[in-house]
CSV table of C-alpha atoms and ligand atoms in Angstrom, one decimal:
chain,number,residue,atom,x,y,z
A,265,MET,CA,-7.6,-22.3,-11.0
A,266,ASP,CA,-10.1,-19.5,-10.0
A,267,LYS,CA,-13.2,-18.9,-12.1
A,268,LEU,CA,-15.6,-15.9,-12.5
A,269,LEU,CA,-19.3,-16.6,-12.2
A,270,ILE,CA,-21.5,-13.9,-13.8
A,271,THR,CA,-25.3,-13.7,-13.7
A,272,GLY,CA,-26.4,-11.8,-16.8
A,273,GLY,CA,-29.2,-9.3,-17.2
A,274,TYR,CA,-28.3,-6.6,-14.7
A,275,PRO,CA,-27.8,-3.0,-15.9
A,276,LEU,CA,-24.8,-1.1,-14.6
A,277,ASN,CA,-24.8,2.3,-12.9
A,278,GLY,CA,-22.6,4.5,-10.7
A,279,GLU,CA,-19.0,5.4,-11.0
A,280,ILE,CA,-15.6,3.7,-10.6
A,281,ARG,CA,-11.9,4.8,-10.7
A,282,ILE,CA,-9.6,3.7,-13.5
A,283,SER,CA,-6.2,2.3,-12.7
A,284,GLY,CA,-2.8,3.3,-14.0
A,285,ALA,CA,-1.9,1.8,-17.4
A,286,LYS,CA,-0.3,-1.6,-17.4
A,287,ASN,CA,1.4,-1.0,-20.8
A,288,ALA,CA,3.0,2.3,-19.5
A,289,ALA,CA,4.0,1.0,-16.1
A,290,LEU,CA,5.9,-2.0,-17.5
A,291,PRO,CA,8.4,-0.1,-19.7
A,292,ILE,CA,8.7,2.6,-17.0
A,293,LEU,CA,9.6,0.0,-14.4
A,294,ALA,CA,12.2,-1.4,-16.9
A,295,ALA,CA,13.5,2.1,-17.4
A,296,THR,CA,14.4,2.4,-13.7
A,297,LEU,CA,17.4,0.2,-14.6
A,298,LEU,CA,18.9,3.2,-16.4
A,299,ALA,CA,18.9,5.6,-13.4
A,300,GLU,CA,21.7,6.5,-11.0
A,301,GLY,CA,19.6,6.9,-7.9
A,302,SER,CA,16.1,6.1,-6.8
A,303,CYS,CA,12.9,6.4,-8.9
A,304,HIS,CA,9.5,6.9,-7.2
A,305,LEU,CA,6.5,5.7,-9.2
A,306,SER,CA,2.8,6.2,-8.4
A,307,ASN,CA,-0.5,5.2,-9.9
A,308,VAL,CA,1.0,1.8,-10.7
A,309,PRO,CA,-1.8,-0.8,-11.2
A,310,HIS,CA,-1.9,-3.8,-8.9
A,311,LEU,CA,-1.7,-6.5,-11.6
A,312,GLN,CA,0.0,-9.9,-12.0
A,313,ASP,CA,2.2,-8.5,-14.9
A,314,ILE,CA,3.5,-5.7,-12.6
A,315,THR,CA,4.3,-8.2,-9.9
A,316,THR,CA,6.2,-10.3,-12.5
A,317,MET,CA,8.2,-7.3,-13.7
A,318,MET,CA,9.1,-6.5,-10.1
A,319,SER,CA,10.2,-10.1,-9.6
A,320,LEU,CA,12.3,-9.9,-12.7
A,321,LEU,CA,14.0,-6.7,-11.5
A,322,GLY,CA,14.4,-7.9,-8.0
A,323,ARG,CA,16.2,-11.0,-9.1
A,324,MET,CA,18.7,-8.8,-11.0
A,325,GLY,CA,19.3,-7.0,-7.7
A,326,VAL,CA,17.1,-3.9,-8.1
A,327,GLU,CA,16.1,-2.6,-4.7
A,328,LEU,CA,12.3,-2.3,-4.6
A,329,ILE,CA,10.1,-0.8,-1.9
A,330,VAL,CA,6.4,-1.1,-2.5
A,331,ASP,CA,3.7,0.3,-0.2
A,332,GLU,CA,0.0,-0.7,0.1
A,333,LYS,CA,-1.0,1.8,-2.6
A,334,MET,CA,1.5,0.3,-5.0
A,335,ASN,CA,3.8,3.4,-4.8
A,336,ILE,CA,7.1,1.9,-5.8
A,337,GLU,CA,10.7,3.1,-5.0
A,338,ALA,CA,13.3,1.4,-7.3
A,339,ASN,CA,17.1,1.7,-7.2
A,340,SER,CA,19.4,-0.2,-9.5
A,341,ARG,CA,22.7,0.6,-7.6
A,342,SER,CA,23.0,-3.0,-6.4
A,343,VAL,CA,22.3,-4.8,-9.7
A,344,HIS,CA,24.4,-7.9,-9.9
A,345,THR,CA,22.7,-10.1,-12.5
A,346,LEU,CA,22.1,-9.0,-16.1
A,347,GLU,CA,19.7,-11.9,-17.0
A,348,ALA,CA,16.0,-12.5,-17.6
A,349,HIS,CA,15.3,-16.2,-17.4
A,350,TYR,CA,12.8,-18.1,-19.4
A,351,GLU,CA,10.6,-19.2,-16.5
A,352,LEU,CA,9.7,-15.6,-15.8
A,353,VAL,CA,9.8,-14.3,-19.5
A,354,LYS,CA,7.4,-17.1,-20.6
A,355,THR,CA,4.8,-15.7,-18.3
A,356,MET,CA,5.2,-12.2,-19.5
A,357,ARG,CA,6.5,-11.2,-22.9
A,358,ALA,CA,7.0,-7.6,-21.8
A,359,SER,CA,10.1,-8.9,-20.0
A,360,ILE,CA,11.9,-8.1,-23.3
A,361,LEU,CA,11.8,-4.5,-22.2
A,362,VAL,CA,14.8,-5.0,-19.9
A,363,LEU,CA,17.0,-5.7,-22.8
A,364,GLY,CA,17.6,-2.1,-24.0
A,365,PRO,CA,18.1,-0.7,-20.5
A,366,LEU,CA,20.5,-3.5,-19.4
A,367,LEU,CA,22.6,-3.1,-22.6
A,368,ALA,CA,22.7,0.7,-22.4
A,369,LYS,CA,23.5,0.9,-18.7
A,370,PHE,CA,25.6,-2.2,-18.0
A,371,GLY,CA,26.9,-3.1,-21.5
A,372,ARG,CA,25.6,-6.7,-21.3
A,373,ALA,CA,22.3,-8.6,-21.1
A,374,GLN,CA,21.1,-12.1,-21.4
A,375,VAL,CA,17.3,-12.2,-22.0
A,376,SER,CA,15.1,-15.2,-22.9
A,377,LEU,CA,13.3,-15.0,-26.2
A,378,PRO,CA,9.6,-14.4,-25.3
A,379,GLY,CA,8.4,-17.1,-27.6
A,380,GLY,CA,4.9,-16.9,-29.2
A,381,CYS,CA,1.6,-16.5,-27.4
A,382,ALA,CA,-2.0,-17.2,-28.1
A,383,ILE,CA,-2.6,-14.1,-30.3
A,384,GLY,CA,0.4,-14.6,-32.6
A,385,ALA,CA,4.1,-15.4,-33.2
A,386,ARG,CA,5.1,-11.9,-31.9
A,387,PRO,CA,8.8,-12.0,-32.9
A,388,VAL,CA,11.3,-9.5,-31.5
A,389,ASN,CA,13.5,-9.3,-34.6
A,390,LEU,CA,13.0,-5.5,-34.8
A,391,HIS,CA,14.2,-5.0,-31.3
A,392,ILE,CA,17.3,-7.0,-32.1
A,393,GLN,CA,18.0,-5.4,-35.5
A,394,GLY,CA,17.7,-1.9,-33.9
A,395,LEU,CA,20.2,-2.7,-31.1
A,396,ILE,CA,22.7,-4.2,-33.7
A,397,ALA,CA,22.4,-1.0,-35.7
A,398,MET,CA,23.4,0.9,-32.5
A,399,GLY,CA,26.5,-1.2,-32.2
A,400,ALA,CA,25.5,-4.2,-30.1
A,401,ASP,CA,26.9,-7.6,-30.6
A,402,ILE,CA,24.0,-10.0,-30.3
A,403,GLN,CA,23.8,-13.8,-30.4
A,404,VAL,CA,20.6,-15.6,-30.4
A,405,GLU,CA,20.9,-19.3,-29.4
A,406,GLY,CA,19.3,-21.8,-27.0
A,407,GLY,CA,16.3,-19.6,-26.7
A,408,TYR,CA,18.3,-16.7,-25.3
A,409,ILE,CA,19.4,-13.3,-26.6
A,410,THR,CA,22.9,-12.6,-25.5
A,411,ALA,CA,23.9,-8.9,-26.1
A,412,LYS,CA,27.1,-7.0,-25.5
A,413,ALA,CA,28.1,-3.4,-26.2
A,414,LYS,CA,31.0,-1.3,-24.8
A,415,ARG,CA,28.9,1.8,-25.5
A,416,LEU,CA,26.0,1.9,-27.9
A,417,HIS,CA,26.1,4.6,-30.6
A,418,GLY,CA,23.4,6.6,-32.2
A,419,ALA,CA,21.8,5.4,-35.5
A,420,THR,CA,18.9,6.1,-37.8
A,421,LEU,CA,16.4,3.2,-37.3
A,422,LEU,CA,13.7,2.9,-39.9
A,423,MET,CA,11.3,0.3,-38.4
A,424,ASP,CA,9.8,-2.2,-40.9
A,425,LEU,CA,6.7,-2.4,-38.8
A,426,VAL,CA,5.2,-0.2,-36.0
A,427,THR,CA,6.1,-2.0,-32.8
A,428,VAL,CA,5.2,-0.6,-29.4
A,429,THR,CA,7.7,-2.4,-27.2
A,430,GLY,CA,10.3,-2.3,-30.0
A,431,THR,CA,10.0,1.5,-30.1
A,432,GLU,CA,10.2,1.6,-26.3
A,433,ASN,CA,13.2,-0.8,-26.0
A,434,LEU,CA,15.2,1.2,-28.7
A,435,MET,CA,14.2,4.6,-27.2
A,436,MET,CA,15.5,3.4,-23.7
A,437,ALA,CA,18.7,2.1,-25.2
A,438,ALA,CA,19.3,5.3,-27.1
A,439,THR,CA,19.1,7.5,-24.0
A,440,LEU,CA,22.7,6.5,-23.0
A,441,ALA,CA,24.1,5.9,-26.5
A,442,GLU,CA,26.9,8.1,-28.0
A,443,GLY,CA,25.3,10.6,-30.3
A,444,ILE,CA,21.8,11.0,-31.8
A,445,THR,CA,19.3,8.2,-32.6
A,446,LEU,CA,16.3,8.7,-34.9
A,447,ILE,CA,13.5,6.1,-34.7
A,448,GLU,CA,11.4,6.4,-37.8
A,449,ASN,CA,8.0,4.7,-38.3
A,450,ALA,CA,7.9,4.8,-34.5
A,451,ALA,CA,4.9,3.7,-32.5
A,452,ARG,CA,2.8,6.7,-31.4
A,453,GLU,CA,0.8,5.0,-28.5
A,454,PRO,CA,0.3,7.2,-25.4
A,455,GLU,CA,2.2,4.6,-23.4
A,456,VAL,CA,5.3,5.4,-25.6
A,457,VAL,CA,4.8,9.1,-24.8
A,458,ASP,CA,4.5,8.3,-21.1
A,459,LEU,CA,7.8,6.4,-21.1
A,460,ALA,CA,9.5,9.3,-23.0
A,461,ASN,CA,8.1,11.8,-20.4
A,462,PHE,CA,9.5,9.7,-17.6
A,463,LEU,CA,12.9,9.3,-19.3
A,464,ASN,CA,13.1,13.1,-19.9
A,465,LYS,CA,12.4,13.6,-16.2
A,466,MET,CA,15.4,11.4,-15.6
A,467,GLY,CA,17.5,13.7,-17.7
A,468,ALA,CA,17.1,12.1,-21.2
A,469,ARG,CA,16.9,14.2,-24.2
A,470,ILE,CA,13.9,12.8,-26.3
A,471,GLN,CA,11.8,14.8,-28.7
A,472,GLY,CA,9.0,13.7,-31.0
A,473,ALA,CA,7.5,10.9,-28.8
A,474,GLY,CA,3.9,10.5,-30.0
A,475,THR,CA,4.8,11.2,-33.6
A,476,GLU,CA,6.2,8.8,-36.2
A,477,THR,CA,9.8,10.1,-35.7
A,478,ILE,CA,11.4,10.1,-32.3
A,479,CYS,CA,14.8,11.9,-31.8
A,480,ILE,CA,17.0,10.8,-28.9
A,481,GLU,CA,20.2,12.6,-28.0
A,482,GLY,CA,22.4,10.3,-25.8
A,483,VAL,CA,23.5,11.6,-22.4
A,484,PRO,CA,26.3,10.3,-20.1
A,485,GLN,CA,23.9,9.3,-17.3
A,486,LEU,CA,20.3,9.5,-16.1
A,487,THR,CA,19.2,10.3,-12.6
A,488,GLY,CA,16.3,9.0,-10.5
A,489,ALA,CA,12.9,10.7,-10.9
A,490,GLU,CA,9.4,10.8,-9.5
A,491,TYR,CA,6.6,9.9,-11.9
A,492,SER,CA,2.8,9.1,-11.9
A,493,VAL,CA,1.8,6.6,-14.6
A,494,LEU,CA,-0.9,7.6,-17.0
A,495,PRO,CA,-4.4,6.1,-16.8
A,496,ASP,CA,-5.2,2.9,-18.6
A,497,ARG,CA,-7.1,3.7,-21.8
A,498,ILE,CA,-7.9,0.1,-22.5
A,499,GLU,CA,-9.4,-0.5,-19.0
A,500,THR,CA,-11.4,2.7,-19.6
A,501,GLY,CA,-12.6,1.5,-23.0
A,502,THR,CA,-13.5,-2.0,-21.6
A,503,TYR,CA,-15.9,-0.5,-19.0
A,504,LEU,CA,-17.4,1.9,-21.5
A,505,VAL,CA,-18.2,-1.2,-23.7
A,506,ALA,CA,-19.7,-3.0,-20.6
A,507,ALA,CA,-22.1,0.0,-20.1
A,508,THR,CA,-22.9,0.1,-23.8
A,509,MET,CA,-23.8,-3.6,-24.0
A,510,THR,CA,-26.0,-3.4,-20.9
A,511,GLY,CA,-27.9,-0.2,-21.9
A,512,SER,CA,-26.4,1.5,-18.9
A,513,SER,CA,-25.2,4.9,-17.6
A,514,ILE,CA,-21.8,5.0,-15.8
A,515,LYS,CA,-19.0,7.5,-15.1
A,516,LEU,CA,-15.3,6.6,-15.1
A,517,LYS,CA,-13.0,8.8,-13.0
A,518,GLY,CA,-9.2,9.2,-12.8
A,519,THR,CA,-8.8,8.6,-16.6
A,520,ASP,CA,-7.9,10.7,-19.6
A,521,PRO,CA,-10.6,10.6,-22.3
A,522,HIS,CA,-8.3,12.2,-24.8
A,523,LEU,CA,-6.3,8.9,-25.0
A,524,LEU,CA,-9.2,7.0,-26.5
A,525,ASP,CA,-10.6,9.2,-29.3
A,526,ALA,CA,-10.9,6.2,-31.8
A,527,ILE,CA,-12.9,4.2,-29.2
A,528,LEU,CA,-15.2,7.1,-28.4
A,529,VAL,CA,-15.9,7.7,-32.1
A,530,LYS,CA,-17.1,4.1,-32.5
A,531,LEU,CA,-19.1,4.2,-29.2
A,532,ARG,CA,-20.9,7.3,-30.4
A,533,GLU,CA,-21.6,5.4,-33.7
A,534,VAL,CA,-23.3,2.6,-31.9
A,535,GLY,CA,-25.6,5.1,-30.2
A,536,ALA,CA,-23.9,5.9,-26.8
A,537,LYS,CA,-24.2,9.4,-25.4
A,538,ILE,CA,-20.8,10.4,-24.1
A,539,THR,CA,-19.7,13.4,-22.0
A,540,LEU,CA,-16.1,14.2,-21.2
A,541,GLY,CA,-14.2,16.0,-18.4
A,542,THR,CA,-10.4,16.6,-18.0
A,543,ASP,CA,-10.1,13.4,-15.9
A,544,TRP,CA,-13.4,11.6,-16.4
A,545,VAL,CA,-15.7,10.2,-19.1
A,546,ALA,CA,-19.4,9.4,-18.7
A,547,LEU,CA,-21.5,7.2,-21.0
A,548,ASP,CA,-25.3,6.9,-21.1
A,549,MET,CA,-26.9,4.3,-23.4
A,550,GLN,CA,-30.4,5.2,-22.1
A,551,GLY,CA,-31.5,1.5,-22.1
A,552,ARG,CA,-31.1,1.2,-25.8
A,553,ARG,CA,-29.5,-1.7,-27.7
A,554,PRO,CA,-26.2,-0.8,-29.5
A,555,LYS,CA,-26.2,-0.5,-33.3
A,556,ALA,CA,-23.8,-2.6,-35.4
A,557,VAL,CA,-20.5,-0.9,-36.3
A,558,ASN,CA,-17.4,-1.8,-38.4
A,559,ILE,CA,-14.0,-1.8,-36.8
A,560,HIS,CA,-10.5,-1.9,-38.4
A,561,THR,CA,-7.7,-2.2,-35.9
A,562,ALA,CA,-4.3,-0.5,-36.5
A,563,PRO,CA,-1.6,1.3,-34.6
A,564,TYR,CA,-2.4,4.5,-32.6
A,565,PRO,CA,-4.2,6.8,-33.2
A,566,ALA,CA,-6.4,4.3,-35.1
A,567,PHE,CA,-8.7,1.9,-33.4
A,568,PRO,CA,-6.6,-0.2,-30.9
A,569,THR,CA,-6.2,-4.0,-31.3
A,570,ASP,CA,-6.5,-4.3,-27.5
A,571,MET,CA,-10.2,-3.2,-27.8
A,572,GLN,CA,-11.1,-5.6,-30.7
A,573,ALA,CA,-12.2,-8.5,-28.5
A,574,GLN,CA,-14.5,-6.2,-26.4
A,575,PHE,CA,-16.2,-4.8,-29.5
A,576,THR,CA,-16.5,-8.3,-30.9
A,577,ALA,CA,-18.5,-9.2,-27.7
A,578,MET,CA,-20.6,-6.1,-28.1
A,579,SER,CA,-21.3,-6.8,-31.8
A,580,THR,CA,-22.8,-10.2,-30.9
A,581,ILE,CA,-25.9,-8.5,-29.4
A,582,SER,CA,-25.9,-5.3,-31.5
A,583,GLU,CA,-28.6,-4.4,-34.0
A,584,GLY,CA,-27.4,-5.4,-37.5
A,585,VAL,CA,-24.2,-6.8,-39.0
A,586,SER,CA,-20.8,-5.7,-37.8
A,587,ILE,CA,-17.5,-6.3,-39.7
A,588,LEU,CA,-14.3,-6.4,-37.5
A,589,THR,CA,-10.9,-6.6,-39.2
A,590,GLU,CA,-7.8,-7.4,-37.1
A,591,THR,CA,-4.6,-6.1,-38.9
A,592,VAL,CA,-2.1,-6.1,-36.0
A,593,PHE,CA,-2.0,-9.7,-34.8
A,594,GLU,CA,-2.5,-12.8,-36.9
A,595,ASN,CA,-4.6,-14.9,-34.5
A,596,ARG,CA,-6.6,-12.6,-32.2
A,597,PHE,CA,-10.2,-14.1,-32.6
A,598,MET,CA,-10.0,-17.0,-30.1
A,599,HIS,CA,-12.7,-15.3,-28.1
A,600,ALA,CA,-15.1,-15.6,-31.2
A,601,LEU,CA,-15.0,-19.4,-30.8
A,602,GLU,CA,-16.1,-19.1,-27.1
A,603,LEU,CA,-18.8,-16.5,-28.0
A,604,GLN,CA,-20.2,-18.9,-30.6
A,605,ARG,CA,-20.7,-21.4,-27.7
A,606,MET,CA,-22.9,-18.7,-26.1
A,607,GLY,CA,-25.0,-18.5,-29.3
A,608,ALA,CA,-23.2,-15.7,-31.1
A,609,ASP,CA,-23.6,-15.6,-34.9
A,610,ILE,CA,-20.0,-15.0,-35.9
A,611,ARG,CA,-18.4,-16.0,-39.2
A,612,LEU,CA,-14.5,-15.8,-39.4
A,613,GLU,CA,-12.9,-15.2,-42.7
A,614,GLY,CA,-9.1,-14.8,-42.3
A,615,ASN,CA,-8.5,-11.7,-40.2
A,616,THR,CA,-12.1,-10.6,-40.4
A,617,ALA,CA,-15.1,-11.4,-38.2
A,618,ILE,CA,-18.6,-10.9,-39.7
A,619,ILE,CA,-21.1,-10.7,-36.8
A,620,LYS,CA,-24.9,-10.7,-37.1
A,621,GLY,CA,-26.3,-9.3,-33.8
A,622,ILE,CA,-28.8,-11.5,-32.0
A,623,ALA,CA,-31.3,-10.5,-29.3
A,624,GLU,CA,-29.7,-12.5,-26.5
A,625,LEU,CA,-26.7,-14.6,-25.7
A,626,GLN,CA,-27.1,-17.8,-23.7
A,627,ALA,CA,-24.9,-18.4,-20.7
A,628,ALA,CA,-22.3,-21.2,-21.0
A,629,PRO,CA,-19.1,-22.3,-19.4
A,630,VAL,CA,-16.3,-20.5,-21.4
A,631,MET,CA,-12.5,-20.4,-21.3
A,632,ALA,CA,-10.2,-17.4,-21.5
A,633,THR,CA,-7.3,-17.7,-23.9
A,634,ASP,CA,-5.6,-14.3,-23.6
A,635,LEU,CA,-6.0,-11.1,-21.7
A,636,ARG,CA,-8.4,-9.2,-23.8
A,637,ALA,CA,-10.3,-12.3,-24.9
A,638,SER,CA,-11.0,-13.0,-21.2
A,639,ALA,CA,-12.4,-9.4,-20.8
A,640,SER,CA,-14.7,-10.0,-23.8
A,641,LEU,CA,-16.1,-13.2,-22.2
A,642,VAL,CA,-16.8,-11.3,-19.0
A,643,LEU,CA,-18.7,-8.6,-21.0
A,644,ALA,CA,-20.7,-11.3,-22.8
A,645,GLY,CA,-21.6,-12.9,-19.4
A,646,LEU,CA,-23.0,-9.5,-18.3
A,647,VAL,CA,-25.7,-9.7,-21.0
A,648,ALA,CA,-26.2,-13.5,-21.4
A,649,LYS,CA,-29.3,-15.2,-20.1
A,650,GLY,CA,-28.3,-17.3,-17.0
A,651,GLU,CA,-25.0,-17.9,-15.3
A,652,THR,CA,-21.7,-17.8,-17.2
A,653,TRP,CA,-18.6,-19.4,-15.8
A,654,VAL,CA,-15.3,-18.0,-17.2
A,655,ASP,CA,-12.4,-20.3,-16.6
A,656,ARG,CA,-8.6,-19.6,-16.8
A,657,ILE,CA,-9.1,-16.1,-15.5
A,658,TYR,CA,-5.4,-15.8,-14.6
A,659,HIS,CA,-5.3,-14.1,-18.0
A,660,ILE,CA,-7.6,-11.4,-16.8
A,661,ASP,CA,-5.7,-10.8,-13.6
A,662,ARG,CA,-2.7,-9.9,-15.7
A,663,GLY,CA,-4.4,-6.7,-17.1
A,664,TYR,CA,-7.5,-5.7,-15.0
A,665,GLU,CA,-7.1,-4.6,-11.4
A,666,ARG,CA,-10.0,-6.0,-9.2
A,667,ILE,CA,-12.4,-6.4,-12.2
A,668,GLU,CA,-15.0,-8.3,-10.2
A,669,GLU,CA,-15.0,-5.6,-7.4
A,670,LYS,CA,-15.2,-2.8,-9.9
A,671,LEU,CA,-18.1,-4.4,-11.9
A,672,THR,CA,-19.9,-5.3,-8.6
A,673,GLN,CA,-19.5,-1.6,-7.6
A,674,LEU,CA,-21.4,-0.8,-10.8
A,675,GLY,CA,-24.2,-3.3,-10.0
A,676,ALA,CA,-23.1,-6.4,-11.9
A,677,LYS,CA,-23.7,-9.8,-10.4
A,678,ILE,CA,-20.2,-11.3,-10.6
A,679,ARG,CA,-18.1,-13.2,-8.2
A,680,ARG,CA,-14.7,-15.0,-8.1
A,681,VAL,CA,-14.9,-18.7,-7.2
A,682,ARG,CA,-11.6,-19.9,-5.9
A,683,ASN,CA,-10.8,-23.4,-7.0
A,684,HIS,CA,-8.7,-25.0,-4.3
A,685,VAL,CA,-7.3,-27.7,-6.6
B,84,EPZ,C1,2.2,-4.1,-27.2
B,84,EPZ,O1,2.7,-5.4,-27.5
B,84,EPZ,C2,1.2,-4.2,-26.1
B,84,EPZ,N1,1.9,-4.8,-24.9
B,84,EPZ,C3,0.1,-5.2,-26.5
B,84,EPZ,O2,-0.8,-5.2,-25.5
B,84,EPZ,C4,-0.6,-4.5,-27.7
B,84,EPZ,O3,-1.6,-5.4,-28.2
B,84,EPZ,C5,0.4,-4.3,-28.8
B,84,EPZ,O4,1.5,-3.5,-28.3
B,84,EPZ,C6,-0.2,-3.6,-30.0
B,84,EPZ,O5,-0.7,-2.4,-29.6
B,84,EPZ,C7,2.7,-4.0,-24.1
B,84,EPZ,O6,2.8,-2.8,-24.4
B,84,EPZ,C8,3.3,-4.6,-23.0
B,84,EPZ,P1,4.0,-4.8,-31.2
B,84,EPZ,P2,4.0,-5.5,-28.5
B,84,EPZ,O7,5.5,-5.1,-31.1
B,84,EPZ,O8,4.9,-4.4,-28.3
B,84,EPZ,C9,5.0,-7.5,-35.0
B,84,EPZ,C10,-2.3,-6.2,-24.0
B,84,EPZ,O9,-3.4,-6.7,-24.2
B,84,EPZ,N2,6.4,-7.4,-34.6
B,84,EPZ,O10,3.5,-3.4,-31.3
B,84,EPZ,O11,4.5,-6.9,-28.3
B,84,EPZ,C11,4.1,-8.3,-34.0
B,84,EPZ,O12,4.2,-9.7,-34.3
B,84,EPZ,C12,-1.1,-6.5,-24.9
B,84,EPZ,O13,-2.1,-5.5,-23.0
B,84,EPZ,C13,7.4,-8.0,-35.3
B,84,EPZ,O14,7.1,-8.7,-36.3
B,84,EPZ,O15,3.3,-5.5,-29.9
B,84,EPZ,C14,2.7,-7.7,-34.3
B,84,EPZ,O16,2.2,-8.4,-35.4
B,84,EPZ,C15,-1.4,-7.6,-25.8
B,84,EPZ,N3,8.7,-7.9,-34.9
B,84,EPZ,C16,3.0,-6.2,-34.6
B,84,EPZ,O17,4.4,-6.2,-35.0
B,84,EPZ,C17,9.1,-7.3,-33.8
B,84,EPZ,O18,10.3,-7.2,-33.5
B,84,EPZ,C18,2.8,-5.2,-33.5
B,84,EPZ,O19,3.4,-5.8,-32.3
B,84,EPZ,C19,8.0,-6.6,-33.0
B,84,EPZ,C20,6.7,-6.7,-33.4
C-alpha cells in the first residue's frame, strides 16, 4: 500500500486550482441513468470514488466515454443489468445512489446494502422508507435491497433525519414518478442543489432545492444534458486549513467561496485574513499561530462534518482550548487517536473533543481510517517536527485529487512512497 511521507515545518505559498466536487459528481453520474440520450459532464474530479461509480455504471451497460480531462459522456440506452453488487458497493457507499434512478427508469433494482463504515453505522432506512412511500415494493434480504415498481407515484416524504444521499436518491426517483413529490426536512447541501440543477437541465421539474422543502413534479421522461460539476467546498476548506496551520498565505482558484460560509466564519475567528472573488478565495495567516475555536457540526448551512477532522488537526497546535462537537456521525474521531500519537493533547468525551493546543506536534508513523481523517493526518504532518509517514492513503485518494502534487505546488515537502508489496 502507498504511503505519504511529509517533512513538517515548511510554510505554504502560491496558488492552486480546486477540483470538481466528489459529492456532487457521484449523484450526477448516477442521474445519467435517468436520461434518454447522452449526458456530457465536465469538471469531474479524477478520484477513486468516481472511477468506482463509472465501473458500477459500466457493468450495468451504461456507455461511458472519458477523455484525459475527465470529461465524461454517458448513455444508458444499452443498460442490461439492474444490479449493484457488494464487491463494488462495499468500497463506496455512494453506490446506493443508483437505487432511485434504476427504480424510476427501469422499474427494478437490486443494490447491495452499503453496510457500515469507520465513521458510523450509516443505515439507508430513510432511502428505503421514501421509495416504499412512492409505491415501490422493497425486500431486504441476504445483504441486498431488491426493489420493484411499475411506476412510482408522488408522495409527501417527511424525513426523520436530514440525509444528503437520502434526499438525492428520493429526488432522482421522484423526477419520473406520477404526480408531485414533496421532500420535507430535505438536505440543503450545495451538492443537492447541483444535482437538482442537472436534473432540471434534463427536463425535470424540481423547485426548492437548497431549502428544507423540495417539490418535484414527475415528467414522462428526461433527456440527456451537458453539465459542469460545482467546485469542491471541502477540498477548498481543507487547503485553507493547511495554510492557517502553517501560518501561510495562499490563493485557491476555480472554487466558489459562497459554498463555505460556515468554514470562513470559523477561519476568521482563528485569525485568518480572508479575501474572496467570484471564483477564488485567498487566505493570509501572516505567520501567526491560529487561535482556539469551538466547532459544532450539523447539516448545511451549519459547519460541515466533513471539515471536523481538519479543524481537529488545526486545534492541536492552536493557542488555547478548542471544543469540537460532532453531531452527524457517531464515530468520527478516529483521527484524534492518531493525532495523540503525535503528541496532541486531546480528550474525548462522547461526541466531543476537548483539545488544548500545544506549540509543536512530533512526527510519527500514523494510519488513515477514513477519507477526512486521512486529510487531517496530512495536515498534522505539515506542521509536525520531523518526518511523518501516513499509511493506508487509499482513503485519501478517494476524495482528494493529486493531494501531494497540489501541496508540493504550494511549497510543502511531501511525497508518495509506493509500496510494491
Ligand atoms: C453524505 O453522506 C456525504 N457523502 C458524506 O461525505 C457526508 O459526511 C454526509 O453526507 C454528511 O454531510 C456523499 O455525499 C457521497 P447522510 P450520506 O445520509 O448521505 C443518518 C465524505 O467525506 N442516516 O447525510 O451517507 C446517518 O447515519 C463523505 O465525502 C440514517 O440514519 O450521509 C448519519 O448519522 C463522508 N438513515 C446522518 O443520517 C438513512 O437512511 C447523516 O447521514 C440515512 C442517513
